[in-house]
Coordinates of C-alpha atoms in Angstrom, one line a residue:
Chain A
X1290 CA -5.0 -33.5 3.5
X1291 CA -1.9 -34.2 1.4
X1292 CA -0.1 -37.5 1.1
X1293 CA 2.6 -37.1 4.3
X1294 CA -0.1 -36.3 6.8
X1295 CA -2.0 -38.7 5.7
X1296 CA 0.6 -41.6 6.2
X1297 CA 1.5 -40.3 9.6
X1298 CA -2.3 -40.7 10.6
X1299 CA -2.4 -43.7 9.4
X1300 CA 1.2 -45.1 11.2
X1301 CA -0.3 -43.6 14.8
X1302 CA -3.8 -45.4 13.8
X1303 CA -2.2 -48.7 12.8
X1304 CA 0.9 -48.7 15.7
X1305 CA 3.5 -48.7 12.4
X1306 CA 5.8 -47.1 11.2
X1307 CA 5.6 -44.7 7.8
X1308 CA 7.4 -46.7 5.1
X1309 CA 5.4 -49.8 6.2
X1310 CA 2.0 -47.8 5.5
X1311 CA 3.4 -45.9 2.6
X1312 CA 4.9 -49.0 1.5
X1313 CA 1.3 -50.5 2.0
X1314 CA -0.3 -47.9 -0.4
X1315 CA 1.9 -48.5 -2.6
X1316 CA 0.7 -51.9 -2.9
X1317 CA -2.8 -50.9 -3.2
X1318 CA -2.5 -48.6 -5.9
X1319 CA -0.7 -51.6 -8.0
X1320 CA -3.0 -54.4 -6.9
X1321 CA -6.2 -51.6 -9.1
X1322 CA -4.0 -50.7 -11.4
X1323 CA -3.6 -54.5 -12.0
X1324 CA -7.2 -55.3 -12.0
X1325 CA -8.6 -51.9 -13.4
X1326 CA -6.4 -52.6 -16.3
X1327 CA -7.8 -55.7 -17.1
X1328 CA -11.2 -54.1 -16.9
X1329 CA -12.0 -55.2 -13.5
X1330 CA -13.9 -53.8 -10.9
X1331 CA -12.6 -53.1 -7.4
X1332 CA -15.0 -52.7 -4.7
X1333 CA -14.3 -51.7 -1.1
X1334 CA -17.5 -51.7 1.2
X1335 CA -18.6 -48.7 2.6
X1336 CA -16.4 -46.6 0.3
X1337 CA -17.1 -47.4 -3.1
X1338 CA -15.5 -49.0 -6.1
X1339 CA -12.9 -48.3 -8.7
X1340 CA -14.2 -49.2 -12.2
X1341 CA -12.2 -48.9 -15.6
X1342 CA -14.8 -47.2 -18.0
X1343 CA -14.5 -47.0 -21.8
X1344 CA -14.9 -44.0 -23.5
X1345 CA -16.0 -43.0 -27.4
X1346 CA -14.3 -40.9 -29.1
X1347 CA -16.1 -38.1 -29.5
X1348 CA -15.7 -34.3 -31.6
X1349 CA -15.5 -31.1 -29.0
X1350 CA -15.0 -27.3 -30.9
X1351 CA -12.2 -25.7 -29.1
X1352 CA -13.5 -22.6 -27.5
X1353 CA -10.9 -20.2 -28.6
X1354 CA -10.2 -21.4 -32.3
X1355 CA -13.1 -22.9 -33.3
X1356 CA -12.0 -25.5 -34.6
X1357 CA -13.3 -28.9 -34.4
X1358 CA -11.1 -31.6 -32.7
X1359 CA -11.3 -35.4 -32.9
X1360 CA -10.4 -36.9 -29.4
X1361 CA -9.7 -40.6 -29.1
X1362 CA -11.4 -43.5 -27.8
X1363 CA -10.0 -43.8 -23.6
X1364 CA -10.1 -45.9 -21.0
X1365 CA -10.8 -43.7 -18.0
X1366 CA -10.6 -45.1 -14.0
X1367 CA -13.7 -44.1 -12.5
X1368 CA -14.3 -44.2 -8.8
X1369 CA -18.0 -45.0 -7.7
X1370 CA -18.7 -43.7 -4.4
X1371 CA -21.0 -46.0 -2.0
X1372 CA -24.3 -45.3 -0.6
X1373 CA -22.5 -45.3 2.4
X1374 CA -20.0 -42.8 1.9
X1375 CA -22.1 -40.8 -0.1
X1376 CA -25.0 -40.5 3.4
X1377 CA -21.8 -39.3 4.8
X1378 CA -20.8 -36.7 2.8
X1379 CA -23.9 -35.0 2.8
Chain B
X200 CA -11.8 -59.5 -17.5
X201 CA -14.7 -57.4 -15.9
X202 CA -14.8 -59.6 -12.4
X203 CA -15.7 -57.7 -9.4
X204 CA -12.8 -57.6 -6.8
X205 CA -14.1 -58.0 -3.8
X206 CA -12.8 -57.0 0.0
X207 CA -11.0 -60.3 0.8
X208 CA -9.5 -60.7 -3.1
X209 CA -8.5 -57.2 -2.6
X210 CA -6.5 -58.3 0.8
X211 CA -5.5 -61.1 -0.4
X212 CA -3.6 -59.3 -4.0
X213 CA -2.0 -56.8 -1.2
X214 CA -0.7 -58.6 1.2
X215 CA 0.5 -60.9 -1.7
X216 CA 2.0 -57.9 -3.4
X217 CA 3.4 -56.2 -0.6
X218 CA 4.7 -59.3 1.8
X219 CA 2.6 -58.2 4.9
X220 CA 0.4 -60.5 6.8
X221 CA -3.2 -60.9 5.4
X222 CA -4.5 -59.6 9.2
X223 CA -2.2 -56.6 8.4
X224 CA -3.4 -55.8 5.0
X225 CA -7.1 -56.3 6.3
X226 CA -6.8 -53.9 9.2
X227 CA -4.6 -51.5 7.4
X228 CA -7.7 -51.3 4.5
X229 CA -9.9 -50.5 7.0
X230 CA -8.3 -48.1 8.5
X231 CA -7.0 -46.3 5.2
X232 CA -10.8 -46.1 4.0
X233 CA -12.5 -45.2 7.0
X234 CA -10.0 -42.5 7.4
X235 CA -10.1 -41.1 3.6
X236 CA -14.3 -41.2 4.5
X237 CA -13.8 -39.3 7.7
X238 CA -11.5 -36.8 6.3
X239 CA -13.6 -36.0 3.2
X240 CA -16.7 -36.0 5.5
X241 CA -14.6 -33.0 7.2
X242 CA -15.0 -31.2 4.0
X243 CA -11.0 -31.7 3.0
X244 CA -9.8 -32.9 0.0
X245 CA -7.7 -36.2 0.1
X246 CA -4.5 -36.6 -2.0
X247 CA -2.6 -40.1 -2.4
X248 CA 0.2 -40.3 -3.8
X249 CA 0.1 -43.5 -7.1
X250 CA -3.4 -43.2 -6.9
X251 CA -5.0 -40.1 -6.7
X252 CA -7.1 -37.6 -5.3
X253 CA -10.3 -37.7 -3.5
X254 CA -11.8 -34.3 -3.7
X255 CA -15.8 -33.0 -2.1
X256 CA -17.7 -30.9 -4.5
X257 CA -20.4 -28.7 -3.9
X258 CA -23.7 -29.7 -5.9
X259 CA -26.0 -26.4 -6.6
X260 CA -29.8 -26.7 -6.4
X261 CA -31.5 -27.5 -9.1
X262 CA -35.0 -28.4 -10.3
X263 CA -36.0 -31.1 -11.8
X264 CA -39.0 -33.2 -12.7
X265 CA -40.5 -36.6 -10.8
X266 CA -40.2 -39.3 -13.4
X267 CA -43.7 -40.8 -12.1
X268 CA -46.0 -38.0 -12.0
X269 CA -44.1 -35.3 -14.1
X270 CA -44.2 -32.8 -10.9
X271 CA -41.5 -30.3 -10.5
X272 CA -39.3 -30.8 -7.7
X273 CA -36.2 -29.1 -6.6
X274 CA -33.2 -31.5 -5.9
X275 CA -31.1 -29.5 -2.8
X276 CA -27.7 -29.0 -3.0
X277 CA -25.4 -31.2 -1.5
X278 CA -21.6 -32.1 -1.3
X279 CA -20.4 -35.6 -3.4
X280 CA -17.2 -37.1 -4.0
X281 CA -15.0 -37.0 -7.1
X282 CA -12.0 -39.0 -8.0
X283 CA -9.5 -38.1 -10.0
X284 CA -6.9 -40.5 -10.6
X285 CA -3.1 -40.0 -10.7
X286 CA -1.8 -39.3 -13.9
X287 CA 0.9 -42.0 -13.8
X288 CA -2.1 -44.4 -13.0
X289 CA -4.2 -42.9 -15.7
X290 CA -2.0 -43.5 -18.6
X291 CA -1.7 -47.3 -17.2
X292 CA -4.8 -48.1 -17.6
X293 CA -5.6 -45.7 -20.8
X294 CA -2.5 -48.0 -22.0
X295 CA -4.2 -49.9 -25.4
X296 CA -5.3 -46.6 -26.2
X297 CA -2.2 -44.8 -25.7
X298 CA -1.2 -44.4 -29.3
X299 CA -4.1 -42.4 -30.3
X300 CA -4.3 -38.6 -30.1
X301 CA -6.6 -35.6 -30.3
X302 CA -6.9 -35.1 -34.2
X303 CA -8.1 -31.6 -35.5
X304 CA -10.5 -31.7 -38.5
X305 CA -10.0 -30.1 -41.2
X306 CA -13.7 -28.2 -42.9
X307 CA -13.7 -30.4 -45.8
X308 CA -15.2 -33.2 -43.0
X309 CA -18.9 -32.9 -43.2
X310 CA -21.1 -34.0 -40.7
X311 CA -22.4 -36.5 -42.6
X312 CA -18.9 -38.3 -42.8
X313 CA -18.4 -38.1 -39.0
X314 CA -21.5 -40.1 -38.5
X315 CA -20.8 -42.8 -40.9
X316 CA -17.3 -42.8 -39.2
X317 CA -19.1 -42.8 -35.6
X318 CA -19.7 -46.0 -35.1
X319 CA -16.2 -47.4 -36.2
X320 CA -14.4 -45.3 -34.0
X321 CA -11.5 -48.1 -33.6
X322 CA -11.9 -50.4 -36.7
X323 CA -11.9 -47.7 -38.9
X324 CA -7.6 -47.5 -38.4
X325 CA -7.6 -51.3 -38.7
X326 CA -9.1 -51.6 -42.1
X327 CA -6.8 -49.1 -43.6
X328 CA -4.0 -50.9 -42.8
X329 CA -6.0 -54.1 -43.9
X330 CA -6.2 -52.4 -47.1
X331 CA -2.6 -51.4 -47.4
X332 CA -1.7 -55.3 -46.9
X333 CA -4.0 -56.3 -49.4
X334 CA -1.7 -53.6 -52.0
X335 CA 1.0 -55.4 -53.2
X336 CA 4.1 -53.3 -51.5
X337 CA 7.3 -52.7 -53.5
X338 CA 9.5 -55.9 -54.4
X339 CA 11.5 -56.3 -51.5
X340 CA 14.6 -58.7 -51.8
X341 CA 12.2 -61.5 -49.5
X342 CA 10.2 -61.4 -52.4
X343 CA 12.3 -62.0 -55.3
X344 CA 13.5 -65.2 -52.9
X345 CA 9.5 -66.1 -53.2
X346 CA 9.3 -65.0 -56.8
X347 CA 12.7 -67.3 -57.8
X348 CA 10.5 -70.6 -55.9
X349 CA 8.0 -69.7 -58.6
X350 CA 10.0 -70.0 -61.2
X351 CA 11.7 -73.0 -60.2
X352 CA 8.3 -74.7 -60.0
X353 CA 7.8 -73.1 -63.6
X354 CA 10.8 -74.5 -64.6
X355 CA 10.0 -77.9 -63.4
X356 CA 6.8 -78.0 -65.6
X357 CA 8.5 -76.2 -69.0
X358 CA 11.6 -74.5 -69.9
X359 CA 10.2 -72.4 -71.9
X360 CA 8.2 -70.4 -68.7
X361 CA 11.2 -69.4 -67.3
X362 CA 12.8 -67.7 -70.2
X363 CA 9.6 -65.6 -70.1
X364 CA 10.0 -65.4 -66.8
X365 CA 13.6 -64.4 -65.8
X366 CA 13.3 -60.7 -67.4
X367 CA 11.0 -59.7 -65.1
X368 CA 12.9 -60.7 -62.1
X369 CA 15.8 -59.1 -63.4
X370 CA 13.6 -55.9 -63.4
X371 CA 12.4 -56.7 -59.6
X372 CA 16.1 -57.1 -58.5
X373 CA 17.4 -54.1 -59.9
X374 CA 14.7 -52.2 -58.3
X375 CA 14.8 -54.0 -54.8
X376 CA 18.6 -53.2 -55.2
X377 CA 18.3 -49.7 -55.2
X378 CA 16.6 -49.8 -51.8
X379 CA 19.6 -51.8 -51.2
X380 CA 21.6 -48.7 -52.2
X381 CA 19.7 -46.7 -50.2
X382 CA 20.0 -48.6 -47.4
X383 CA 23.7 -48.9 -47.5
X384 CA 23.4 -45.0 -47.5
X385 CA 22.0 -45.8 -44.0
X386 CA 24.5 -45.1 -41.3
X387 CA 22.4 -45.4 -38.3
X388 CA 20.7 -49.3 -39.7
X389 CA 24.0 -50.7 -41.8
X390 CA 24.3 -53.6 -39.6
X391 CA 21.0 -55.3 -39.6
X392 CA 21.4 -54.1 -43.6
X393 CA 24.8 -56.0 -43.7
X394 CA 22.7 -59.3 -42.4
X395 CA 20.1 -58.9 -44.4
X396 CA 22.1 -58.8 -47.6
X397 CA 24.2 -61.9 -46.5
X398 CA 21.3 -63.6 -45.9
X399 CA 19.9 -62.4 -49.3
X400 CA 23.0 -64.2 -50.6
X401 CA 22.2 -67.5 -49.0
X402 CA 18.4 -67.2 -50.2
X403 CA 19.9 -66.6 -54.2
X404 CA 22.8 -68.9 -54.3
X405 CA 20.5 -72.0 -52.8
X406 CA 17.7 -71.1 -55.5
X407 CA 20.4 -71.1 -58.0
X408 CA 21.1 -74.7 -57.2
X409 CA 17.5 -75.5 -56.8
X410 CA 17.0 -73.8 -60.6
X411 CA 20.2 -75.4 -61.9
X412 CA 18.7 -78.5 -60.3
X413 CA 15.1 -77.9 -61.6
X414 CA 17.0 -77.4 -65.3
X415 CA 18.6 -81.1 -64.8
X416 CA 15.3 -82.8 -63.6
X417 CA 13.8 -81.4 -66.8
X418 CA 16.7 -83.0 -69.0
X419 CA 16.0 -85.9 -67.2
X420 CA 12.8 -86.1 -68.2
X421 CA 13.6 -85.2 -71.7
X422 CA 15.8 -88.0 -71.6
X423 CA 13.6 -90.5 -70.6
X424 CA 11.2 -89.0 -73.3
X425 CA 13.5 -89.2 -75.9
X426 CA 12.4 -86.1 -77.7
X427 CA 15.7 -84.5 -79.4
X428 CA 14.7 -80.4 -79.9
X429 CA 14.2 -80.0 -75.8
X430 CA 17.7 -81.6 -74.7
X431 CA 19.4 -79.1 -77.3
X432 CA 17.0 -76.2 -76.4
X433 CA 18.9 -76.9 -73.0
X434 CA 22.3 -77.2 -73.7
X435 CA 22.2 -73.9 -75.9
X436 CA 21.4 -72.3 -72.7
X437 CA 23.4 -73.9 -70.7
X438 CA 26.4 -72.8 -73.7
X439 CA 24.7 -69.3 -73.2
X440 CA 25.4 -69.0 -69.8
X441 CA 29.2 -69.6 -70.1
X442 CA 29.5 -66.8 -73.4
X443 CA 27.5 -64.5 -71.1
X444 CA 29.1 -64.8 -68.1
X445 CA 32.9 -63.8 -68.8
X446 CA 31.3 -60.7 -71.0
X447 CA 28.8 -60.0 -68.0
X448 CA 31.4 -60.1 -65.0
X449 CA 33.8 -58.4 -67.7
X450 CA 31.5 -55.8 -68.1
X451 CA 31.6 -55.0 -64.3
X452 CA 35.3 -55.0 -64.2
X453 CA 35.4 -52.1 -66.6
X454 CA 33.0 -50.4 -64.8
X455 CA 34.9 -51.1 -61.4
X456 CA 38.0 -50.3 -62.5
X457 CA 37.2 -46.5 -64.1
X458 CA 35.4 -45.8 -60.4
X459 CA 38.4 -46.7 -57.9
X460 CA 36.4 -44.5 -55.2
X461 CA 33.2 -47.0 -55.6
X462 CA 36.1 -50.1 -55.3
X463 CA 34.3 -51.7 -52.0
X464 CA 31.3 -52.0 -53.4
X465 CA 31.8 -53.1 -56.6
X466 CA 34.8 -55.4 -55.5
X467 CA 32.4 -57.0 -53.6
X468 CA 30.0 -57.0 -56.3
X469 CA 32.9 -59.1 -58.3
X470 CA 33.9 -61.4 -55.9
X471 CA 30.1 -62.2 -55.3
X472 CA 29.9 -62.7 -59.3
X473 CA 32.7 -64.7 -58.9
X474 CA 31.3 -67.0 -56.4
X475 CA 28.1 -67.5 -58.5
X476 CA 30.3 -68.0 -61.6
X477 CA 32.3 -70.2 -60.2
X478 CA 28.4 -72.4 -58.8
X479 CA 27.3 -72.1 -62.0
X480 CA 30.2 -73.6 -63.4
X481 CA 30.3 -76.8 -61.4
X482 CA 26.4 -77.1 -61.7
X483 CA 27.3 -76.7 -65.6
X484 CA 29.7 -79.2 -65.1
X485 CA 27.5 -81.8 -63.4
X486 CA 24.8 -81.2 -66.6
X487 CA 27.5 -81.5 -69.2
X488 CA 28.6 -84.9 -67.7
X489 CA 25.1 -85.9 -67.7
X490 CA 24.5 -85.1 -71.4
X491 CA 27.9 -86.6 -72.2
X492 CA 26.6 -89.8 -74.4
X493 CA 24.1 -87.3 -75.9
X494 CA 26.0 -84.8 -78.0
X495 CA 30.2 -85.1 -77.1
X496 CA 31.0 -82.0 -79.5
X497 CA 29.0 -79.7 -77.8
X498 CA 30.0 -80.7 -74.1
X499 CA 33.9 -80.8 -75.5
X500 CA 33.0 -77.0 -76.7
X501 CA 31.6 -76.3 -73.0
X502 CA 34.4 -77.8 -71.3
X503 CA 36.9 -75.9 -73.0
X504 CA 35.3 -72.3 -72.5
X505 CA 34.9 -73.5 -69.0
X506 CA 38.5 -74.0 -68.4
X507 CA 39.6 -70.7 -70.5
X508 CA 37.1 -69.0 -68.5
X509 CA 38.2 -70.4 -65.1
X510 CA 42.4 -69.6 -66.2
X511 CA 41.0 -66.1 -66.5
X512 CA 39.3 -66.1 -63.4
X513 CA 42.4 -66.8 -61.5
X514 CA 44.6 -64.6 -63.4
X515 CA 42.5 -61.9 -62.4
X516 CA 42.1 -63.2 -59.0
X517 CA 46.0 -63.0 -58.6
X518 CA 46.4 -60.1 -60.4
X519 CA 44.2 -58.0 -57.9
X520 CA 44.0 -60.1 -54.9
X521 CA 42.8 -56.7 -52.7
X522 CA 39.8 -56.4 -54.8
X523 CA 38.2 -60.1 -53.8
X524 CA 39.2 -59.2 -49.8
X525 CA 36.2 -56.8 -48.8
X526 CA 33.1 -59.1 -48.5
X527 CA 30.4 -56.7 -48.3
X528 CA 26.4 -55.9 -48.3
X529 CA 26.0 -54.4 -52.0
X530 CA 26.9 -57.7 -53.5
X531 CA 23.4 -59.4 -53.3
X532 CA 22.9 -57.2 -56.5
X533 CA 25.6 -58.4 -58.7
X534 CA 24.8 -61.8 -57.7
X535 CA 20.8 -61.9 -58.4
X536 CA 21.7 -60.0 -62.1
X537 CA 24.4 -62.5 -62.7
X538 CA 22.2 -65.7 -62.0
X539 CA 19.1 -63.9 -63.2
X540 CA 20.5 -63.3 -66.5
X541 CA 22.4 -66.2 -67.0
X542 CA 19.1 -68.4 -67.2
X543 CA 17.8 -65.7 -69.9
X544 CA 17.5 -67.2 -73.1
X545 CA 17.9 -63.5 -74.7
X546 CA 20.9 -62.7 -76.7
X547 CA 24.0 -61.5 -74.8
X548 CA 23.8 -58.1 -75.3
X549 CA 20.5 -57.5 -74.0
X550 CA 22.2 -59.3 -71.0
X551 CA 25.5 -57.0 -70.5
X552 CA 23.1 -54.1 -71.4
X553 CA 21.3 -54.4 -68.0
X554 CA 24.0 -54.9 -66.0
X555 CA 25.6 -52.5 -67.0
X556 CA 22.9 -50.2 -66.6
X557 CA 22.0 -51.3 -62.9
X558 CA 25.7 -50.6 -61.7
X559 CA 25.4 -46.9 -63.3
X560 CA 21.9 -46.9 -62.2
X561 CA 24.0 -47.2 -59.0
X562 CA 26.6 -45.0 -59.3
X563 CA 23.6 -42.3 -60.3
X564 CA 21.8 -42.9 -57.2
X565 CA 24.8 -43.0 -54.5
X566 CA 26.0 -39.3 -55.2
X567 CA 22.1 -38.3 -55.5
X568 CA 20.8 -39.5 -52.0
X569 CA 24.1 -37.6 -50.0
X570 CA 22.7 -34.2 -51.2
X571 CA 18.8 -35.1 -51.0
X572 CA 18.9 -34.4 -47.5
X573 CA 19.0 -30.6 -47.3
X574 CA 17.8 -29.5 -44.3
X575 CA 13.4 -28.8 -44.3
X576 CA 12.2 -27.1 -41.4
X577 CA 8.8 -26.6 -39.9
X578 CA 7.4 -25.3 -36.8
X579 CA 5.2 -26.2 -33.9
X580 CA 2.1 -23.8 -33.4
X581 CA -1.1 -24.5 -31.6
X582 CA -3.2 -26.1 -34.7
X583 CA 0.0 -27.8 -36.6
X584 CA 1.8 -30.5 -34.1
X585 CA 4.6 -33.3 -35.0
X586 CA 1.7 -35.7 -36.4
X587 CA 0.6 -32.7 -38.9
X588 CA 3.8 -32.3 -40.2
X589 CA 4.0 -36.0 -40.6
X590 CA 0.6 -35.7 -42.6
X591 CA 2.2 -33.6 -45.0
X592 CA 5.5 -34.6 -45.2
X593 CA 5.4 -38.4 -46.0
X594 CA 1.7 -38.6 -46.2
X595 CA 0.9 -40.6 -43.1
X596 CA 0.4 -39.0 -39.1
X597 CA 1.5 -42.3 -37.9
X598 CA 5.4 -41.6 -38.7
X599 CA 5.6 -38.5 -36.5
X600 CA 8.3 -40.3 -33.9
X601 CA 10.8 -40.4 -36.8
X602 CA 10.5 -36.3 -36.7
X603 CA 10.6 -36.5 -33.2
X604 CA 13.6 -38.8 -32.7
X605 CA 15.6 -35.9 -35.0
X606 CA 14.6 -33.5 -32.5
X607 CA 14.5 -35.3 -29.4
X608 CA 17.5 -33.3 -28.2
X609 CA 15.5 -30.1 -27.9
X610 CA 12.0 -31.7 -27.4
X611 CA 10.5 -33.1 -24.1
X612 CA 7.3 -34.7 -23.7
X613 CA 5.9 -35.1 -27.4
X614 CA 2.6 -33.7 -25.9
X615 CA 4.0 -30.8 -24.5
X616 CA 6.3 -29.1 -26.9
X617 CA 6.1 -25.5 -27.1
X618 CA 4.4 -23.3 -29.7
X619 CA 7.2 -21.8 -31.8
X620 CA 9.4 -24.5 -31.7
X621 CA 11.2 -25.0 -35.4
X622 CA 12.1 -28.8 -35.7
X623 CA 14.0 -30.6 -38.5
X624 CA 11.7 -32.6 -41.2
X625 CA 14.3 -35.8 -41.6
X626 CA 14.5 -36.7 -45.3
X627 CA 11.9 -40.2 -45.8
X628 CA 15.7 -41.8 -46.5
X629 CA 17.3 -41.2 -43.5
X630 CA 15.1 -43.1 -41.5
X631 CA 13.9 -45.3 -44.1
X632 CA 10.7 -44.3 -44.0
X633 CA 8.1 -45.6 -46.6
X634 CA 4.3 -44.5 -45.9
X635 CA 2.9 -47.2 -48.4
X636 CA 5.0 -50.1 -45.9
X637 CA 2.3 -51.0 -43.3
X638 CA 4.9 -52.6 -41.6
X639 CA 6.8 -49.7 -41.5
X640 CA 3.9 -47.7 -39.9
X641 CA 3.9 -50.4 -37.5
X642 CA 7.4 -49.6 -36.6
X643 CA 6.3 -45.8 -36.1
X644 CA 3.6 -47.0 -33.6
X645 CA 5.5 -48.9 -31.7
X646 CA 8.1 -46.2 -31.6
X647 CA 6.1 -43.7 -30.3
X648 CA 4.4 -46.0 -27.7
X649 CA 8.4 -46.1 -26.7
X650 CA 8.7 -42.0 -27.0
X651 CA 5.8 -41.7 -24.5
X652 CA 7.4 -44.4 -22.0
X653 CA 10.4 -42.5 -21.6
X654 CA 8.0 -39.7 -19.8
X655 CA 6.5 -42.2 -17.9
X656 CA 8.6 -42.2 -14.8

């Protein structure tokens, strides 16, 4: 399901129109960037959380070249599924 | 700073950030989720625009071993969720990190040196530039304002000090002035260059009064002392000052005058002299009518030169009244040698001797840096990037964005420039660049933190 179906399922769901609920998830993906930036977790219940996770640097050999590369330390946004969500995709 | 957001903080921030009701936001979360859960239930993939994608994997079979009892089981296969976040949202977040980038290694790296290097993964780029502070970086013209306090302290305590001392600064001014030079070469940076000079005049001409002032305390205290050898130590160099001056400024007018095409500069270099002359002759002034009762027939012989040298001042002045007109950034050069070597208490030849030689040090250097820039080139592959050629070219990966900015026309994305590409290596001049400067590499960073925001939208 790509972005524009999903907002139009959303609109019939919530009686609204599509900029509102685009407009909407907009918000949302600011309000975790906000808080994942600042290391934050955000948790949703029944669907799972989005965590900000640190990660080493670490040395990978690249397949073709063989040679060894350095990548950097990261800070990677995670996402945690639920118990919940997770029974459900089964 | 690691808080858990929870459901209602989460409404809350969005109907906040957004302007909807709270009610709205709540219901609209719900729905959004529950949908997102049914539809990767379904078995589809989920894509969001700003945040990401929700995708269902397929987990194979495998066996594995019951952490109690050490029997072998086999975990079924089953579907799970993966995230992947938007890039744009990615690269937010990865933001403090987002001047670092995937370094190859070269063989000489041992294994052993990665793990000592392991565990400082972050404050291993601190400490070098630590370190770099710690070096003491070239004279800049800041620090010959810090090294002319020292003296004046000196000065305070003994004369003798700053005879010693004034040499050296001489040295540290015609070497700071060269950068000037170079500078000045500067198209792109002349106008913070034309501030910084005229502030360098303020800095000099105010620690000339505070030394002249420094010089005058110490008489004082001779005074009160009554020892006779230290008040006539004084006045000799005092007297020095006005035989060296005319022959030091004179000195430049020769050279000004055989290099018409160099006439801004220099011109401004003589009005400058002139100014700090003309300061050194009042504050002259002020210690001659303080020694007066002391010794008239050497204060007579002071006043005199004064007023020969202050006819000839005006004559010239009136003589070539284009030459004082252009007030310009080279002059902090002319003025720091002037007031440097006037406090020497060296003979007067030694004096003349280095100023002439900084203004055909000068002259040397300003035809020399035009030419140094012939064009170097180098090209992308798939093991030598922009911060390789940085490496090797001024010694440091951190100043790629100065090769980048003389490319930008024909880059894009500094991560995503094609193999094959043959870029320009700017000349360290052009851009100023000085690898040793750990504020300058500073300046690179943040430069290339702006390069990669340019791609961000």
């Amino acid at each position: 399901m790509d972005n524009k179906t999903l907002i139009e399922a959303l609109s019939k769901r919530l009686n609204r129109n599509k900029t509102e609920v685009s407009n909407m998830i907009d918000g949302l993906s600011t309000v975790i960037k906000d808080h994942c930036a600042d290391m934050d977790t955000v948790a949703i219940p029944g669907f799972g959380s989005f965590e900000a996770k640190k990660r080493l640097e670490r040395i990978t050999v690249h397949p073709q070249t063989g040679k060894r590369l350095l990548v950097p330390p990261k800070i990677t946004l995670s996402f945690k599924p639920s118990a919940l969500l997770k029974q459900k995709i089964k | 700073m690691n808080q858990k957001i929870t459901f209602p903080e989460l409404v809350n921030a969005i109907s906040e950030s957004t302007g909807y009701s709270k009610h709205l936001s709540e219901e609209f979360l719900k729905e959004f989720f529950s949908l997102i859960a049914n539809t990767l239930a379904s078995g589809e993939n989920v894509k969001i625009k700003k945040l990401g994608t929700f995708k269902v994997v397929e987990v194979d079979a495998r066996k594995s071993v019951k952490v109690g009892t050490g029997e072998e089981i086999e975990i079924p296969g089953h579907k799970k969720v993966s995230f992947t976040p938007d890039k744009e949202l990615a690269e937010a977040i990865n933001l403090p990190f987002a001047a670092f980038e995937t370094i190859e290694l070269k063989d000489s790296v041992t294994d052993e040196m990665l793990e000592s290097t392991d565990d400082q993964p972050l404050t291993d780029d601190i400490s070098t530039e630590v370190k770099k502070e710690v070096a003491p970086p070239l004279p800049l013209t800041e620090w010959d304002a810090e090294d002319d306090a020292d003296d004046i302290d000196e000065t305070k305590d003994d004369i003798a000090p700053e005879s010693s001392e004034t040499p050296d600064e001489g040295d540290d001014i015609t070497q700071s002035d060269l950068d000037n030079i170079a500078d000045y070469n500067d198209i792109e940076e002349d106008d913070s260059i034309i501030i910084a000079a005229s502030e360098n005049i303020d800095i000099e001409t105010t620690s000339d009064d505070n030394e002249t002032n420094a010089t005058t305390e110490s008489i004082d205290s001779v005074d009160s002392e009554s020892a006779e050898e230290r008040p006539s130590k004084t006045v000799e160099i005092s007297e020095q000052r006005i035989i060296e001056t005319p022959i030091s400024e004179a000195s430049i007018n020769q050279e000004s005058t055989s290099e018409e095409s160099d006439s801004q500069a220099i011109a401004a270099e003589r009005e400058s002299s002139k100014n700090s002359l003309q300061s050194d002759i009042d504050s002259n002034e002020e210690t001659t009518t303080r020694r007066k009762g002391f010794l008239p027939g050497f204060i007579w012989g002071i006043v005199a030169s004064l007023a020969v040298f202050a006819i000839a001042a005006t004559a010239i002045y009136f003589v070539n009244p284009q030459l004082f007109n252009i007030d310009s950034e080279a002059s902090t050069q002319s003025t720091q040698i002037v007031s440097a070597d006037n406090l020497a208490t060296d003979s007067a030849t030694t004096i003349t001797d280095t100023a002439q030689g900084s203004t055909s040090e000068e002259k040397v250097i300003m035809p020399d840096t035009k030419p140094s820039d012939e064009v170097v080139y180098d090209t992308i592959s798939l093991t030598r990037f922009l911060t390789t050629m940085a490496r090797e070219h001024y010694g440091n990966y951190h100043l790629w964005p100065y090769i980048y900015e003389e490319n930008s026309k024909i880059l894009g994305h500094p991560d995503r420039i094609r193999p094959g590409t043959r870029v320009v290596i700017p000349s360290m001049e052009k851009y100023n660049i000085n690898p040793d400067d750990p504020e300058c590499i500073k300046q690179a960073k943040r430069k290339g933190v702006e390069i990669y925001n340019r791609y961000k939208k």
